[in-house]
CSV table of C-alpha atoms in Angstrom, one decimal:
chain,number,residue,atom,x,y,z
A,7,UNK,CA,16.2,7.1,10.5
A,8,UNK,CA,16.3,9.9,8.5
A,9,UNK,CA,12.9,12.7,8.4
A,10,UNK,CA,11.4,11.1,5.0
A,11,UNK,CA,11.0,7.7,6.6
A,12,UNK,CA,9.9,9.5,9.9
A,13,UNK,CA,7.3,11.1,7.7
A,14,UNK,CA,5.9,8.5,5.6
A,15,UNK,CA,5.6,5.9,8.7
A,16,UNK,CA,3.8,8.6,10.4
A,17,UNK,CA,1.3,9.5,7.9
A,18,UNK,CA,0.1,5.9,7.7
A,19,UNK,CA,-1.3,6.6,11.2
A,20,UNK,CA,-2.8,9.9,11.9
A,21,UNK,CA,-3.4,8.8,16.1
A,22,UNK,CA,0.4,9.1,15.6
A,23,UNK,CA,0.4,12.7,14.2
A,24,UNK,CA,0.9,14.8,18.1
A,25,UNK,CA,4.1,12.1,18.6
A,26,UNK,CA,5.4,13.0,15.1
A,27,UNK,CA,4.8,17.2,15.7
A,28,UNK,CA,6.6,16.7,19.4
A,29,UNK,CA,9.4,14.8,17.7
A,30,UNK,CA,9.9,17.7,15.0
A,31,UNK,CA,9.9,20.2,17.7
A,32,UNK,CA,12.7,18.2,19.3
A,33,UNK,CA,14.9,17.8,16.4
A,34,UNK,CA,14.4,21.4,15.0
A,35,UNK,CA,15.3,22.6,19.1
A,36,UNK,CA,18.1,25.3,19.5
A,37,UNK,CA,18.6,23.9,23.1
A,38,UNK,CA,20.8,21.0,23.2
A,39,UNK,CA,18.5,19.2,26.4
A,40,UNK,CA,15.7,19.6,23.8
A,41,UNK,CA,17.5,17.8,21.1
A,42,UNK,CA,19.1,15.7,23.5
A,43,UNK,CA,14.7,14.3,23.9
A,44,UNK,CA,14.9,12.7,20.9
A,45,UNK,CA,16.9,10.2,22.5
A,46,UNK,CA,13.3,9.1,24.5
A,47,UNK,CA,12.0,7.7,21.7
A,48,UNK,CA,14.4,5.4,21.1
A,49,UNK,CA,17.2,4.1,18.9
A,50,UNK,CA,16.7,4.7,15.1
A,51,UNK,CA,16.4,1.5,13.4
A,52,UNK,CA,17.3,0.9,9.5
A,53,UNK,CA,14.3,1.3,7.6
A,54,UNK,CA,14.2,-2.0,6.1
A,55,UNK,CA,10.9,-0.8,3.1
A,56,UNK,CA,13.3,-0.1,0.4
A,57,UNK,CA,15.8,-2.7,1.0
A,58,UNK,CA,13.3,-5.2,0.8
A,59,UNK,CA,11.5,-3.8,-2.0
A,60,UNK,CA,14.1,-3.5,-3.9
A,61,UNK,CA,15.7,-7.0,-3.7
A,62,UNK,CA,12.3,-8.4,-4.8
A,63,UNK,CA,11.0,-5.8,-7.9
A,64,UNK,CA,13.1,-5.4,-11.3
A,65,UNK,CA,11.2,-2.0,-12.1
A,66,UNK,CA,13.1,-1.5,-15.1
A,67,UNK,CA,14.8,1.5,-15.2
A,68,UNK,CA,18.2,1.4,-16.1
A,69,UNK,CA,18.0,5.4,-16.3
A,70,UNK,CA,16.7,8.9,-15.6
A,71,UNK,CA,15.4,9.2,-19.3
A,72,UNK,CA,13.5,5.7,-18.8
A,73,UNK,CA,12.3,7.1,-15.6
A,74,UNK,CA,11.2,11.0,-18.0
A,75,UNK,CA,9.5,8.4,-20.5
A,76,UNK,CA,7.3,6.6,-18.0
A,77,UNK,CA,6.5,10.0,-16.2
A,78,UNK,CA,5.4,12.0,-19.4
A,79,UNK,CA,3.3,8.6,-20.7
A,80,UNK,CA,1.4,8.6,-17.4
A,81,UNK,CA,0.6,12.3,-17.6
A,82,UNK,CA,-0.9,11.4,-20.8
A,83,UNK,CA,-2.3,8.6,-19.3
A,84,UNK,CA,-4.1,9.8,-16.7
A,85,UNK,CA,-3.7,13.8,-16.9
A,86,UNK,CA,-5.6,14.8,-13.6
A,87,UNK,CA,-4.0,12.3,-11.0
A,88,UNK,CA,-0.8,12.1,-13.3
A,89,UNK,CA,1.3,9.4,-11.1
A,90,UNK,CA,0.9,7.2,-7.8
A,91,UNK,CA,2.4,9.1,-5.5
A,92,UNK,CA,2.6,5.7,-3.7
A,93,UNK,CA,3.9,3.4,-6.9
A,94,UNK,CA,5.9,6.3,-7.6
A,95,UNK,CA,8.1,6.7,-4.1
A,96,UNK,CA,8.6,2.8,-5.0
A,97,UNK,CA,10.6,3.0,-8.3
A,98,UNK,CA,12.3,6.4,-7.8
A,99,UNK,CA,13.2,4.4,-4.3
A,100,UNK,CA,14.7,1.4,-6.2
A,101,UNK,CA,16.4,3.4,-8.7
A,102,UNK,CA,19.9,2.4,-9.2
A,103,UNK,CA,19.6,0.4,-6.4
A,104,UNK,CA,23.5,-0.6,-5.5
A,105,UNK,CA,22.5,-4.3,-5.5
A,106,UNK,CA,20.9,-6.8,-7.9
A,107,UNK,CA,17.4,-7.8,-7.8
A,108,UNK,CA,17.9,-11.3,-6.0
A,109,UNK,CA,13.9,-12.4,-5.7
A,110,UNK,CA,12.1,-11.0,-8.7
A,111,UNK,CA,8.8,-10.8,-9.4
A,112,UNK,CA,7.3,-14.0,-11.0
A,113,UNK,CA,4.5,-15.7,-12.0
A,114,UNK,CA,2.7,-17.7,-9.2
A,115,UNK,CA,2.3,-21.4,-9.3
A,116,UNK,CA,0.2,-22.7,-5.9
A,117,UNK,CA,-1.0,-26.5,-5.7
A,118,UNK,CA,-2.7,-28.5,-3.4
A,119,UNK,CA,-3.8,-25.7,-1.2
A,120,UNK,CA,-7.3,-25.2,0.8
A,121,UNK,CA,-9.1,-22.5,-1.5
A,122,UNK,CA,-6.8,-19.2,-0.9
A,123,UNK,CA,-9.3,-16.5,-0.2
A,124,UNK,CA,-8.2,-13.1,-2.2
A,125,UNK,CA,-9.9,-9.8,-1.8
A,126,UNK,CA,-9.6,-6.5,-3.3
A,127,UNK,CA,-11.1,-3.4,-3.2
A,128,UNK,CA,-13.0,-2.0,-6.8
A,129,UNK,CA,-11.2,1.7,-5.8
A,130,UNK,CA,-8.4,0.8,-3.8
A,131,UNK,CA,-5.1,3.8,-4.3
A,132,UNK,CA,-2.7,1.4,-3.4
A,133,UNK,CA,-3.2,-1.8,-4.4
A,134,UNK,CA,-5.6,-1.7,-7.8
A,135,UNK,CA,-8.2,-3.8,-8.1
A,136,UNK,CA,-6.8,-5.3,-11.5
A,137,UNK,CA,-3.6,-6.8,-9.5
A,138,UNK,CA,-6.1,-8.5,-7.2
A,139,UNK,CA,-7.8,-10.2,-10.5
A,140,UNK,CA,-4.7,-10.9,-12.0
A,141,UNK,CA,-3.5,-12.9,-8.7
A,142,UNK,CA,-6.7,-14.6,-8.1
A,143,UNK,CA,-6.2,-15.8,-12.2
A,144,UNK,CA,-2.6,-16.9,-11.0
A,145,UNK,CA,-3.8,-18.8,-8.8
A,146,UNK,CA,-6.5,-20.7,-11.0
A,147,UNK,CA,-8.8,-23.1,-9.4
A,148,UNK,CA,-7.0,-22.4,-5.8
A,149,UNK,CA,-8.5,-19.1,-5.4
A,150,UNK,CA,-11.7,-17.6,-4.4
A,151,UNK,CA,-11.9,-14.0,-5.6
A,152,UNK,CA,-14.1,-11.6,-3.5
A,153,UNK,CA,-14.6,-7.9,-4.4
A,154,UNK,CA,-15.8,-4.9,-2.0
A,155,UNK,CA,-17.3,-2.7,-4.4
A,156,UNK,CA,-16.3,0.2,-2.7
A,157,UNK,CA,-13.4,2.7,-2.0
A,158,UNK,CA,-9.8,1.9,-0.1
A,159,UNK,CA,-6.9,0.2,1.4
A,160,UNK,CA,-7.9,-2.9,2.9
A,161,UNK,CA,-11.8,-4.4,2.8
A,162,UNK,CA,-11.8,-5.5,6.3
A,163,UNK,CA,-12.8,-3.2,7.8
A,164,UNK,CA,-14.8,-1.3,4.9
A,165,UNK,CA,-17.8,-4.0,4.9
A,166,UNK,CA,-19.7,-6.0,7.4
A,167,UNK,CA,-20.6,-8.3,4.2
A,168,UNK,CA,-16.4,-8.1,3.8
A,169,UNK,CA,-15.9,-8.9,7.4
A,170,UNK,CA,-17.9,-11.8,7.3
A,171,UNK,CA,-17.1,-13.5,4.3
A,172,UNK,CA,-13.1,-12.7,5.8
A,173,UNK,CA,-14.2,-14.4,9.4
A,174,UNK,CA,-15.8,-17.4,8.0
A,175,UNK,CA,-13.3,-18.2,6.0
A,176,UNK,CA,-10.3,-18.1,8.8
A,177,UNK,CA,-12.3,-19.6,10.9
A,178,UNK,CA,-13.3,-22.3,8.7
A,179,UNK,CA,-11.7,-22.0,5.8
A,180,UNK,CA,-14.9,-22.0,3.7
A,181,UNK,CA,-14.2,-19.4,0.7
A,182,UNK,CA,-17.1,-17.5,-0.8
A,183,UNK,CA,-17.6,-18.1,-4.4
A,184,UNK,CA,-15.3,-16.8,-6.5
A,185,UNK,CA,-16.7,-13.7,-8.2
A,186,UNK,CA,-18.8,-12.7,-4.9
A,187,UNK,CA,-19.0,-9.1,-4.8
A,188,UNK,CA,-19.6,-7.4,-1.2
A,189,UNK,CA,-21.7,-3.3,-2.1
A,190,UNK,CA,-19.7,-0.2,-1.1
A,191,UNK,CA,-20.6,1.1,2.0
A,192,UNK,CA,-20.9,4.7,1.9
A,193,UNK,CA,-20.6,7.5,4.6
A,194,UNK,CA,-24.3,9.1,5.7
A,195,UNK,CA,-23.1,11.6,7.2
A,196,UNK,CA,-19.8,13.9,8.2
A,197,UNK,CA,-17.4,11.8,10.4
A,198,UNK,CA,-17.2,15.1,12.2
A,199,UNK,CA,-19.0,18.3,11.9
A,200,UNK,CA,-17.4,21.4,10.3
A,201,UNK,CA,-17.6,25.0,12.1
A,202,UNK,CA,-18.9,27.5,9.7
C-alpha cells in the first residue's frame, strides 16, 4: 500500500484520523523497532479502486493534451471550484491504464424487476444529482426516483423523510412515487462550539 492510498482511505473516515497520524509517525521513525510497528497493522493489501475502475470506465483520454483540454474547459466552466478533485483522481488514475477497458460503461436495460428505488442527493460532491436522473430515466418504468433536497454523499442518513421512504421500501419493497422529493435538513446549530 503505498501513502496516497493510505491517505485517501483514511480521509473517508475521520474516527480513523489518530490510527492514520500513529502510522505516519511509524513510517517516518529513525528507529528501526519504530518502523519495524508498522508491521502491527497488518499486511498491505493491493488497493483494488483503480484496477477496478479502470477495467469498467473508457474516460477517453488517449493523451496529456486531451487531459490540458478537459482541464482548461472546466476552469472555464466552472472558474471557482475548477475540477472534482474526486472525478478528477479518477481519470488522471485511469490514464494510460496498461490494460484495455474490458466492462465499459453502457446504457442500462432492466426488465421485470420489483420497482428499483433510486435516490440522490440535489447537492451531492460525489455523485451529482443529474447522474441519479439520468439512471432513474434508464431505467424507465422500473424505477422510482426519490430526491433529498439537501446537501451530500449518501441520503440515508441526511433525512428522517429519506430514512423512511429507504426502510419501507427494503422492508417491503413499496417505492415512493417517483418524483418524491424529501426537504433538506439543515444544521441549527454548531456541531461543536468554537473557543474564541
Amino acid at each position: 500500500m503505498d501513502l496516497q492510498e493510505l491517505l485517501v482511505g483514511n480521509m473517508y473516515t475521520p474516527s480513523s484520523w489518530f490510527d492514520f497520524a500513529q502510522r505516519l509517525k511509524d513510517i517516518d521513525a529513525a528507529a528501526p523497532a519504530a518502523a519495524r510497528a508498522v508491521g502491527k497493522h497488518g499486511d498491505p493489501t493491493p488497493f483494488a479502486y483503480y484496477p477496478v475502475l479502470c477495467q469498467d470506465y473508457d474516460f477517453n483520454l488517449p493523451s496529456y493534451a486531451t487531459l490540458n483540454r478537459h482541464e482548461r474547459a472546466l476552469a472555464r466552466l466552472a472558474p471557482v471550484t475548477r475540477l472534482s478533485s474526486i472525478g478528477w483522481d479518477d481519470v488522471v488514475g485511469c490514464q494510460n491504464w496498461p490494460t484495455k477497458v474490458t466492462n465499459p460503461q453502457r446504457g442500462l436495460k432492466v426488465e421485470g424487476t420489483p420497482k428499483l428505488l433510486v435516490t440522490n442527493s440535489r447537492y451531492d460532491v460525489a455523485t451529482p444529482y443529474p447522474w441519479g436522473v439520468n439512471v432513474a430515466r434508464q431505467l424507465g418504468r422500473e424505477a422510482a426516483f426519490l430526491t433529498y433536497d439537501g446537501v451530500g454523499h449518501g441520503d440515508y442518513w441526511r433525512s428522517p423523510c429519506a430514512r423512511y421512504a429507504i426502510d419501507t421500501y427494503l422492508v417491503t419493497l413499496q417505492a415512493p412515487r417517483t418524483g418524491t422529493h424529501c426537504p433538506a435538513v439543515w444544521p441549527t446549530e454548531p456541531t461543536a462550539k468554537r473557543s474564541r
